[in-house]
Amino acid sequence: MKIIAKDREGNEHELEGRDGWTLMEILREGGLGVAAECGGACACATCHVYLTDGWYEKLPPPSEAETDMLDMALGVEPNSRLSCQITLDESMDGIACTVAPE
Amino acid sequence: MNEPIETDVAIVGAGPAGLFAVFELGLLDLKAHLIDILDRPGGQCTELYPEKPIYDIPGLPTVTGQQLTDRLMEQIKPFSPQFHFGEMVTGLTKCADGRWKLTSDAGTEIVAPVVVVAAGGGSFMPKRPPVPGIEAYEGRSVFYAVRKMEDFRGKDILIAGGGDSALDWTLNLAPIAKSLTLVHHRDGFRAAQHSVNRMRELVDAGKVKFHVASVKALHGENGVLSSATLAGADKQEFQVAAAAFIPFFGLTMKLGPIADFGLKLTDNLIAVDTAKFESETPGVFAIGDICTYSGKVKLILSGFHEAALMAQAAFHICRPNDRLRFQYTTSSSNLHKKLGAS
């Protein structure tokens, strides 16, 4: 499963996703500068990403807890998500995202 | 400036590692002072996940961040640790007599032979919105907290955010402001419902303006703000009067001044040995999430282990002429006395 992730400098990275892992874990392991301070507990909004290429619409909508926590993120756009709340599966092959500013 | 405080160990950070360090040091009759930038103990446990259960504390199948903090505070109470909350450590210097002096932004000075950095991911600091040039206005027109309400009387105030802080200050400042504008990226709030209802009443009464928008630019001179450019959901930009801008996006962790203490850092973590958890700077130790060594795992329980070994080493620095008597809390009547159990 491929993940296309753009870092804060605008460089594109192709990462290998893993079924059952969260997008945050793959981005963090890939060295894209995702802080994920709370470790994936939907409690800090420091794994904020923008889903691109229509992927926001393709995924199920964020939970109420995630929507609430996005209130604490900076630079929120309509395609904003917290990457710790996106659990990968094969249907997400090719998912594209941009890491939000710190 | 107050007189410097003299103690055995100065601990930076009052999260679980720093709190348990008080216990391990206390068993060896070493006294500790703790400095933390937050206004209460617990660090990440109480700031990030006070209500979320933790499942990997040995012997506690499930405990929340707040409960664990409360229990640690109870456990260390017999040792009367001294806390300096709401202070950020700003300097670490060597004294002429070989001890360390730790200073804070509030003017506190702690002199001790041993310093323990238990600062987790760093200092919790307010998140700064990505608005170009915002730094220039900080302290004069941009504030991340309201310290004195009177400072805002008669001003055009711009508040950003959707949590309790944003809503509470909207309600509190609206009566004394010349105008108050609240901006948030959606027409929904994580804040308490009664605050949201009250805010909407003020909007209906024309006393507060609310925009689903984000702040794109600030305008003013010499750090004095006069207006801000907002962009709505439709990307249309418009200006609002603003003499004060108060963004409320919570806190994030930054290493802060610790980076300039001259300690050996690896990826913003303090490198330590695994026998004593001492950094390459003698007398300065690091435990918990902020330390790194081969095989380090960032778990609370690792911080507890690191605290115990650090305390043994700290004893030899603080009491060079005494012999360390290692005792178990179960069997030592001496320790029972210290713990108030006898």
CSV table of C-alpha atoms in Angstrom, one decimal:
chain,number,residue,atom,x,y,z
A,1,MET,CA,0.0,0.0,0.0
A,2,LYS,CA,1.5,3.3,-1.1
A,3,ILE,CA,1.2,6.6,0.7
A,4,ILE,CA,2.1,9.8,-1.0
A,5,ALA,CA,3.0,12.4,1.5
A,6,LYS,CA,4.2,16.0,1.0
A,7,ASP,CA,6.4,17.4,3.8
A,8,ARG,CA,6.4,21.0,5.0
A,9,GLU,CA,9.0,22.0,2.5
A,10,GLY,CA,6.8,20.7,-0.3
A,11,ASN,CA,8.9,17.6,-1.1
A,12,GLU,CA,6.9,14.5,-2.0
A,13,HIS,CA,7.7,11.2,-0.3
A,14,GLU,CA,6.4,7.8,-1.3
A,15,LEU,CA,6.0,5.7,1.9
A,16,GLU,CA,5.0,2.1,2.4
A,17,GLY,CA,1.7,1.8,4.3
A,18,ARG,CA,0.8,-1.1,6.6
A,19,ASP,CA,-2.6,-2.6,7.0
A,20,GLY,CA,-3.9,-1.7,10.5
A,21,TRP,CA,-1.3,1.0,11.2
A,22,THR,CA,-2.4,4.6,11.5
A,23,LEU,CA,-1.3,7.2,8.9
A,24,MET,CA,0.4,9.1,11.7
A,25,GLU,CA,2.6,6.1,12.5
A,26,ILE,CA,3.7,5.8,8.9
A,27,LEU,CA,4.4,9.5,8.6
A,28,ARG,CA,6.3,9.6,11.9
A,29,GLU,CA,8.4,6.6,10.9
A,30,GLY,CA,9.0,8.2,7.6
A,31,GLY,CA,10.6,11.2,9.3
A,32,LEU,CA,8.1,13.7,8.0
A,33,GLY,CA,8.3,15.8,11.2
A,34,VAL,CA,4.9,14.7,12.6
A,35,ALA,CA,5.2,15.4,16.4
A,36,ALA,CA,2.2,13.3,17.5
A,37,GLU,CA,2.9,14.5,21.0
A,38,CYS,CA,0.1,12.5,22.6
A,39,GLY,CA,1.1,9.3,20.8
A,40,GLY,CA,-2.1,8.8,18.9
A,41,ALA,CA,-4.7,9.4,21.6
A,42,CYS,CA,-6.5,12.1,19.7
A,43,ALA,CA,-5.5,14.5,22.4
A,44,CYS,CA,-3.1,17.1,21.0
A,45,ALA,CA,-3.7,17.8,17.3
A,46,THR,CA,0.0,17.7,16.4
A,47,CYS,CA,-0.4,15.0,13.7
A,48,HIS,CA,-2.6,17.4,11.6
A,49,VAL,CA,-2.5,16.7,7.8
A,50,TYR,CA,-4.5,17.8,4.7
A,51,LEU,CA,-5.8,15.0,2.6
A,52,THR,CA,-5.4,15.7,-1.1
A,53,ASP,CA,-6.4,14.4,-4.5
A,54,GLY,CA,-10.0,13.8,-3.3
A,55,TRP,CA,-9.0,11.5,-0.5
A,56,TYR,CA,-10.9,13.5,2.1
A,57,GLU,CA,-14.1,12.7,0.4
A,58,LYS,CA,-13.1,9.0,-0.1
A,59,LEU,CA,-12.7,8.3,3.6
A,60,PRO,CA,-15.4,8.0,6.2
A,61,PRO,CA,-15.9,11.4,8.0
A,62,PRO,CA,-14.0,12.2,11.2
A,63,SER,CA,-15.5,11.3,14.5
A,64,GLU,CA,-16.9,14.0,16.8
A,65,ALA,CA,-13.8,13.6,19.1
A,66,GLU,CA,-11.5,14.2,16.1
A,67,THR,CA,-13.5,17.2,14.9
A,68,ASP,CA,-13.4,18.7,18.4
A,69,MET,CA,-9.6,18.1,18.6
A,70,LEU,CA,-9.1,19.7,15.2
A,71,ASP,CA,-10.3,22.9,17.0
A,72,MET,CA,-6.8,22.9,18.6
A,73,ALA,CA,-5.0,22.6,15.3
A,74,LEU,CA,-3.5,25.5,13.4
A,75,GLY,CA,-4.3,26.3,9.8
A,76,VAL,CA,-7.4,24.1,9.6
A,77,GLU,CA,-8.9,23.6,6.1
A,78,PRO,CA,-11.9,21.7,4.9
A,79,ASN,CA,-9.7,18.7,4.1
A,80,SER,CA,-7.9,18.7,7.5
A,81,ARG,CA,-7.6,15.4,9.4
A,82,LEU,CA,-5.7,14.1,12.4
A,83,SER,CA,-3.5,11.4,10.9
A,84,CYS,CA,-3.6,9.3,14.1
A,85,GLN,CA,-7.3,8.8,13.5
A,86,ILE,CA,-6.9,7.3,10.1
A,87,THR,CA,-6.3,3.5,10.3
A,88,LEU,CA,-5.0,2.2,7.0
A,89,ASP,CA,-6.4,-0.6,5.0
A,90,GLU,CA,-5.9,-1.9,1.4
A,91,SER,CA,-8.7,0.4,0.1
A,92,MET,CA,-6.5,3.4,0.9
A,93,ASP,CA,-3.7,2.4,-1.5
A,94,GLY,CA,-2.3,5.6,-2.9
A,95,ILE,CA,-3.7,7.9,-0.2
A,96,ALA,CA,-2.2,11.4,-0.6
A,97,CYS,CA,-1.7,14.0,2.1
A,98,THR,CA,0.3,17.1,3.0
A,99,VAL,CA,1.7,17.6,6.5
A,100,ALA,CA,0.2,20.8,8.1
A,101,PRO,CA,2.4,23.6,9.4
A,102,GLU,CA,3.7,23.4,12.9
B,1,MET,CA,15.2,38.9,43.4
B,2,ASN,CA,14.7,36.3,46.2
B,3,GLU,CA,17.5,34.5,48.0
B,4,PRO,CA,18.7,31.4,46.2
B,5,ILE,CA,17.1,28.2,47.5
B,6,GLU,CA,19.6,25.6,48.6
B,7,THR,CA,18.6,21.9,48.3
B,8,ASP,CA,20.0,18.5,47.4
B,9,VAL,CA,18.3,18.0,44.0
B,10,ALA,CA,16.7,20.5,41.6
B,11,ILE,CA,14.2,18.7,39.3
B,12,VAL,CA,13.1,20.2,36.0
B,13,GLY,CA,9.6,18.9,35.2
B,14,ALA,CA,6.8,17.6,37.5
B,15,GLY,CA,5.5,14.8,35.3
B,16,PRO,CA,5.4,11.2,36.4
B,17,ALA,CA,9.2,10.8,36.1
B,18,GLY,CA,10.0,13.9,38.1
B,19,LEU,CA,7.4,13.1,40.8
B,20,PHE,CA,8.6,9.5,41.3
B,21,ALA,CA,12.2,10.8,41.4
B,22,VAL,CA,11.1,12.7,44.6
B,23,PHE,CA,10.2,9.3,46.1
B,24,GLU,CA,13.4,7.5,45.2
B,25,LEU,CA,15.5,10.5,46.4
B,26,GLY,CA,13.4,10.8,49.6
B,27,LEU,CA,14.1,7.2,50.6
B,28,LEU,CA,17.8,8.3,50.6
B,29,ASP,CA,17.0,11.4,52.6
B,30,LEU,CA,17.6,13.7,49.7
B,31,LYS,CA,15.4,16.8,49.4
B,32,ALA,CA,14.1,18.1,46.1
B,33,HIS,CA,12.6,21.2,44.5
B,34,LEU,CA,10.7,20.9,41.3
B,35,ILE,CA,10.1,23.6,38.6
B,36,ASP,CA,7.3,23.1,36.0
B,37,ILE,CA,6.0,25.5,33.4
B,38,LEU,CA,2.4,24.2,33.9
B,39,ASP,CA,0.4,25.4,36.9
B,40,ARG,CA,-0.1,21.9,38.3
B,41,PRO,CA,1.7,18.5,38.5
B,42,GLY,CA,1.4,15.7,36.0
B,43,GLY,CA,3.0,17.0,32.9
B,44,GLN,CA,1.7,15.3,29.7
B,45,CYS,CA,-0.5,13.0,31.9
B,46,THR,CA,-2.7,15.9,33.1
B,47,GLU,CA,-2.2,18.3,30.2
B,48,LEU,CA,-2.8,15.9,27.3
B,49,TYR,CA,-4.8,13.0,28.6
B,50,PRO,CA,-6.2,13.5,32.2
B,51,GLU,CA,-9.3,11.4,31.5
B,52,LYS,CA,-7.8,8.8,29.2
B,53,PRO,CA,-6.9,5.4,30.7
B,54,ILE,CA,-3.3,4.2,30.8
B,55,TYR,CA,-3.0,0.4,30.7
B,56,ASP,CA,0.7,-0.3,31.1
B,57,ILE,CA,1.6,0.9,34.6
B,58,PRO,CA,2.7,-2.2,36.5
B,59,GLY,CA,0.2,-3.2,39.1
B,60,LEU,CA,-2.5,-0.7,38.0
B,61,PRO,CA,-4.5,-2.5,35.2
B,62,THR,CA,-6.1,0.8,34.3
B,63,VAL,CA,-5.5,4.3,35.6
B,64,THR,CA,-6.1,7.7,34.0
B,65,GLY,CA,-3.4,10.4,33.7
B,66,GLN,CA,-5.0,12.4,36.5
B,67,GLN,CA,-5.4,9.4,38.8
B,68,LEU,CA,-1.8,8.4,38.3
B,69,THR,CA,-0.7,12.0,39.1
B,70,ASP,CA,-2.9,12.1,42.2
B,71,ARG,CA,-1.4,8.8,43.4
B,72,LEU,CA,2.1,9.9,42.8
B,73,MET,CA,1.5,13.1,44.7
B,74,GLU,CA,0.1,11.0,47.6
B,75,GLN,CA,3.1,8.7,47.5
B,76,ILE,CA,5.7,11.5,47.7
B,77,LYS,CA,3.8,13.6,50.3
B,78,PRO,CA,5.9,12.3,53.2
B,79,PHE,CA,9.0,13.9,51.5
B,80,SER,CA,7.5,17.4,51.3
B,81,PRO,CA,8.8,18.3,47.9
B,82,GLN,CA,8.7,22.0,47.1
B,83,PHE,CA,7.0,22.9,43.8
B,84,HIS,CA,7.5,26.0,41.7
B,85,PHE,CA,4.6,25.9,39.2
B,86,GLY,CA,4.1,28.2,36.3
B,87,GLU,CA,7.8,28.8,35.9
B,88,MET,CA,10.1,28.1,33.0
B,89,VAL,CA,13.7,27.1,33.6
B,90,THR,CA,15.8,29.6,31.8
B,91,GLY,CA,19.4,29.0,32.9
B,92,LEU,CA,21.8,26.4,34.3
B,93,THR,CA,25.2,27.6,35.5
B,94,LYS,CA,28.0,26.1,37.6
B,95,CYS,CA,28.7,27.8,40.9
B,96,ALA,CA,32.2,28.4,42.3
B,97,ASP,CA,31.7,25.6,44.9
B,98,GLY,CA,30.9,23.1,42.2
B,99,ARG,CA,27.2,23.0,42.7
B,100,TRP,CA,24.6,23.9,40.0
B,101,LYS,CA,22.4,27.0,39.9
B,102,LEU,CA,19.1,26.6,38.1
B,103,THR,CA,17.2,29.8,37.3
B,104,SER,CA,13.6,30.4,36.2
B,105,ASP,CA,11.8,33.2,34.3
B,106,ALA,CA,10.1,34.1,37.6
B,107,GLY,CA,13.4,34.8,39.2
B,108,THR,CA,13.6,31.6,41.3
B,109,GLU,CA,17.2,30.4,41.9
B,110,ILE,CA,17.9,26.9,43.1
B,111,VAL,CA,21.4,25.9,44.1
B,112,ALA,CA,22.0,22.1,44.3
B,113,PRO,CA,24.7,19.6,43.7
B,114,VAL,CA,22.5,17.6,41.4
B,115,VAL,CA,20.1,18.7,38.7
B,116,VAL,CA,17.6,16.2,37.2
B,117,VAL,CA,16.0,17.1,33.8
B,118,ALA,CA,12.7,15.3,33.7
B,119,ALA,CA,11.2,17.6,31.1
B,120,GLY,CA,9.4,15.0,28.9
B,121,GLY,CA,8.9,16.5,25.4
B,122,GLY,CA,10.0,19.9,26.6
B,123,SER,CA,8.1,22.9,27.9
B,124,PHE,CA,4.4,23.2,27.1
B,125,MET,CA,4.0,26.5,25.3
B,126,PRO,CA,1.1,28.1,23.5
B,127,LYS,CA,0.6,27.2,19.8
B,128,ARG,CA,1.5,30.1,17.6
B,129,PRO,CA,-0.9,30.5,14.6
B,130,PRO,CA,0.8,30.5,11.2
B,131,VAL,CA,0.3,34.2,10.5
B,132,PRO,CA,3.3,35.9,8.9
B,133,GLY,CA,5.1,38.3,11.3
B,134,ILE,CA,3.0,37.5,14.4
B,135,GLU,CA,6.2,37.4,16.6
B,136,ALA,CA,6.6,41.1,16.2
B,137,TYR,CA,3.2,41.7,17.9
B,138,GLU,CA,3.7,39.2,20.8
B,139,GLY,CA,3.6,40.8,24.2
B,140,ARG,CA,2.2,44.1,23.0
B,141,SER,CA,-0.8,43.2,20.9
B,142,VAL,CA,-0.8,39.4,20.6
B,143,PHE,CA,-1.4,37.4,23.8
B,144,TYR,CA,-1.7,33.7,24.5
B,145,ALA,CA,-3.4,34.2,27.8
B,146,VAL,CA,-5.3,36.9,29.6
B,147,ARG,CA,-3.5,37.9,32.8
B,148,LYS,CA,-5.2,41.2,33.5
B,149,MET,CA,-8.7,41.9,32.0
B,150,GLU,CA,-8.3,45.6,32.5
B,151,ASP,CA,-5.5,45.7,29.9
B,152,PHE,CA,-8.2,44.9,27.3
B,153,ARG,CA,-10.8,47.5,28.3
B,154,GLY,CA,-12.0,49.7,25.5
B,155,LYS,CA,-10.1,47.8,22.8
B,156,ASP,CA,-11.0,46.1,19.6
B,157,ILE,CA,-10.4,42.5,20.5
B,158,LEU,CA,-9.9,39.5,18.2
B,159,ILE,CA,-10.1,36.0,19.6
B,160,ALA,CA,-9.4,32.8,17.7
B,161,GLY,CA,-10.3,29.3,18.7
B,162,GLY,CA,-13.2,27.0,19.6
B,163,GLY,CA,-12.4,25.6,22.9
B,164,ASP,CA,-13.3,26.6,26.5
B,165,SER,CA,-10.5,29.2,26.7
B,166,ALA,CA,-11.6,31.0,23.6
B,167,LEU,CA,-15.3,31.0,24.6
B,168,ASP,CA,-14.8,31.8,28.2
B,169,TRP,CA,-12.7,34.9,27.3
B,170,THR,CA,-15.1,35.9,24.6
B,171,LEU,CA,-17.8,36.0,27.3
B,172,ASN,CA,-15.6,37.7,29.9
B,173,LEU,CA,-14.1,40.4,27.7
B,174,ALA,CA,-17.1,41.3,25.6
B,175,PRO,CA,-18.6,43.6,28.3
B,176,ILE,CA,-15.4,45.7,28.5
B,177,ALA,CA,-14.3,45.6,24.9
B,178,LYS,CA,-14.9,48.3,22.4
B,179,SER,CA,-15.6,45.5,20.0
B,180,LEU,CA,-15.1,41.8,20.1
B,181,THR,CA,-14.7,39.5,17.2
B,182,LEU,CA,-14.5,35.7,17.5
B,183,VAL,CA,-13.1,33.6,14.6
B,184,HIS,CA,-13.2,29.9,14.3
B,185,HIS,CA,-12.7,27.5,11.4
B,186,ARG,CA,-16.2,26.0,11.7
B,187,ASP,CA,-19.6,26.9,13.1
B,188,GLY,CA,-19.2,24.3,15.9
B,189,PHE,CA,-17.3,24.3,19.1
B,190,ARG,CA,-15.7,21.9,21.4
B,191,ALA,CA,-16.3,24.3,24.3
B,192,ALA,CA,-19.0,23.7,26.9
B,193,GLN,CA,-22.5,24.0,25.4
B,194,HIS,CA,-23.7,26.7,27.8
B,195,SER,CA,-20.8,28.9,26.9
B,196,VAL,CA,-21.6,28.5,23.2
B,197,ASN,CA,-25.2,29.3,23.8
B,198,ARG,CA,-24.3,32.4,25.7
B,199,MET,CA,-21.9,33.5,23.0
B,200,ARG,CA,-24.6,33.1,20.4
B,201,GLU,CA,-26.9,35.3,22.5
B,202,LEU,CA,-24.3,38.0,22.5
B,203,VAL,CA,-23.9,37.7,18.7
B,204,ASP,CA,-27.7,38.0,18.3
B,205,ALA,CA,-27.6,41.1,20.6
B,206,GLY,CA,-24.9,42.6,18.4
B,207,LYS,CA,-22.3,42.6,21.2
B,208,VAL,CA,-20.0,40.0,19.7
B,209,LYS,CA,-19.2,39.3,16.0
B,210,PHE,CA,-18.6,35.7,15.0
B,211,HIS,CA,-16.9,34.7,11.7
B,212,VAL,CA,-16.3,31.2,10.4
B,213,ALA,CA,-12.8,32.3,9.2
B,214,SER,CA,-9.1,32.2,9.8
B,215,VAL,CA,-6.7,35.0,10.5
B,216,LYS,CA,-4.4,35.5,7.5
B,217,ALA,CA,-2.5,38.7,8.2
B,218,LEU,CA,-2.0,41.2,10.9
B,219,HIS,CA,-1.5,45.0,10.3
B,220,GLY,CA,0.0,47.6,12.5
B,221,GLU,CA,3.2,49.4,13.4
B,222,ASN,CA,6.0,48.8,15.9
B,223,GLY,CA,4.3,45.8,17.4
B,224,VAL,CA,1.0,47.7,17.9
B,225,LEU,CA,-1.8,46.0,16.1
B,226,SER,CA,-4.6,48.0,14.3
B,227,SER,CA,-6.4,45.4,12.1
B,228,ALA,CA,-6.4,41.9,10.9
B,229,THR,CA,-7.2,40.3,7.6
B,230,LEU,CA,-9.5,37.3,7.8
B,231,ALA,CA,-10.4,34.7,5.2
B,232,GLY,CA,-13.8,33.1,5.3
B,233,ALA,CA,-14.8,29.6,4.3
B,234,ASP,CA,-15.3,30.9,0.7
B,235,LYS,CA,-11.7,32.2,0.7
B,236,GLN,CA,-13.0,35.8,0.5
B,237,GLU,CA,-10.7,38.1,2.5
B,238,PHE,CA,-12.0,41.0,4.7
B,239,GLN,CA,-10.6,43.2,7.4
B,240,VAL,CA,-11.6,43.7,11.0
B,241,ALA,CA,-10.4,46.2,13.6
B,242,ALA,CA,-8.1,44.6,16.1
B,243,ALA,CA,-5.9,46.2,18.8
B,244,ALA,CA,-5.5,42.9,20.6
B,245,PHE,CA,-5.4,39.4,19.1
B,246,ILE,CA,-5.7,36.4,21.5
B,247,PRO,CA,-5.3,33.0,19.8
B,248,PHE,CA,-6.4,30.0,21.9
B,249,PHE,CA,-5.1,26.8,20.2
B,250,GLY,CA,-3.8,25.0,23.3
B,251,LEU,CA,-0.3,24.0,24.0
B,252,THR,CA,2.5,22.2,22.3
B,253,MET,CA,5.9,21.0,23.5
B,254,LYS,CA,9.1,22.8,22.7
B,255,LEU,CA,12.5,22.0,24.2
B,256,GLY,CA,13.0,25.7,25.0
B,257,PRO,CA,16.0,27.0,26.9
B,258,ILE,CA,17.2,23.5,27.9
B,259,ALA,CA,18.6,23.4,24.4
B,260,ASP,CA,21.1,26.0,25.4
B,261,PHE,CA,22.3,24.4,28.7
B,262,GLY,CA,25.4,23.0,27.0
B,263,LEU,CA,24.2,19.4,27.4
B,264,LYS,CA,24.9,16.8,24.8
B,265,LEU,CA,21.8,16.4,22.7
B,266,THR,CA,20.8,13.7,20.2
B,267,ASP,CA,17.8,14.6,18.2
B,268,ASN,CA,16.7,17.1,20.9
B,269,LEU,CA,17.0,14.4,23.6
B,270,ILE,CA,19.6,14.3,26.4
B,271,ALA,CA,22.1,11.5,26.0
B,272,VAL,CA,22.7,9.6,29.2
B,273,ASP,CA,24.5,6.5,30.4
B,274,THR,CA,22.2,3.6,31.5
B,275,ALA,CA,23.9,3.0,34.9
B,276,LYS,CA,23.2,6.4,36.4
B,277,PHE,CA,21.2,8.3,33.8
B,278,GLU,CA,23.7,11.0,34.1
B,279,SER,CA,24.4,13.2,31.1
B,280,GLU,CA,27.9,13.9,29.8
B,281,THR,CA,27.8,16.9,32.1
B,282,PRO,CA,28.6,15.6,35.6
B,283,GLY,CA,25.9,16.2,38.2
B,284,VAL,CA,23.2,16.8,35.5
B,285,PHE,CA,20.9,13.8,35.0
B,286,ALA,CA,18.1,13.2,32.6
B,287,ILE,CA,15.2,10.8,33.1
B,288,GLY,CA,11.9,10.0,31.4
B,289,ASP,CA,10.9,10.9,27.8
B,290,ILE,CA,13.7,13.6,27.5
B,291,CYS,CA,16.6,11.2,27.9
B,292,THR,CA,18.0,8.9,25.2
B,293,TYR,CA,20.2,5.8,25.2
B,294,SER,CA,20.6,2.7,23.2
B,295,GLY,CA,17.3,0.8,23.5
B,296,LYS,CA,15.3,3.7,25.1
B,297,VAL,CA,11.6,3.2,25.1
B,298,LYS,CA,9.4,6.2,25.9
B,299,LEU,CA,7.1,4.6,28.6
B,300,ILE,CA,6.2,6.0,32.0
B,301,LEU,CA,7.5,2.8,33.6
B,302,SER,CA,11.0,3.5,32.0
B,303,GLY,CA,11.0,6.9,33.7
B,304,PHE,CA,10.3,5.2,37.1
B,305,HIS,CA,13.3,2.8,36.6
B,306,GLU,CA,15.5,5.7,35.5
B,307,ALA,CA,14.5,7.7,38.6
B,308,ALA,CA,15.5,4.9,40.9
B,309,LEU,CA,19.0,4.4,39.4
B,310,MET,CA,19.5,8.2,39.2
B,311,ALA,CA,18.8,8.6,42.9
B,312,GLN,CA,21.5,6.1,43.8
B,313,ALA,CA,24.0,8.0,41.8
B,314,ALA,CA,22.7,11.4,43.1
B,315,PHE,CA,23.3,10.2,46.7
B,316,HIS,CA,27.0,9.8,46.1
B,317,ILE,CA,27.3,13.4,44.7
B,318,CYS,CA,25.1,15.0,47.5
B,319,ARG,CA,26.6,12.9,50.4
B,320,PRO,CA,30.2,12.1,49.3
B,321,ASN,CA,31.2,11.1,52.8
B,322,ASP,CA,28.2,8.9,53.6
B,323,ARG,CA,27.7,5.3,52.9
B,324,LEU,CA,24.6,4.5,50.9
B,325,ARG,CA,22.4,2.1,52.9
B,326,PHE,CA,20.2,0.3,50.4
B,327,GLN,CA,16.9,-0.8,52.1
B,328,TYR,CA,13.6,-2.2,51.0
B,329,THR,CA,10.4,-0.3,51.9
B,330,THR,CA,8.8,-3.6,52.9
B,331,SER,CA,11.3,-4.5,55.6
B,332,SER,CA,13.0,-1.3,56.8
B,333,SER,CA,11.5,0.3,60.0
B,334,ASN,CA,13.7,3.3,59.2
B,335,LEU,CA,11.9,3.7,55.8
B,336,HIS,CA,8.5,3.1,57.4
B,337,LYS,CA,9.2,6.1,59.7
B,338,LYS,CA,10.1,8.3,56.7
B,339,LEU,CA,6.9,7.2,54.9
B,340,GLY,CA,4.8,7.8,57.9
B,341,ALA,CA,3.8,4.1,58.0
B,342,SER,CA,5.0,3.2,61.5
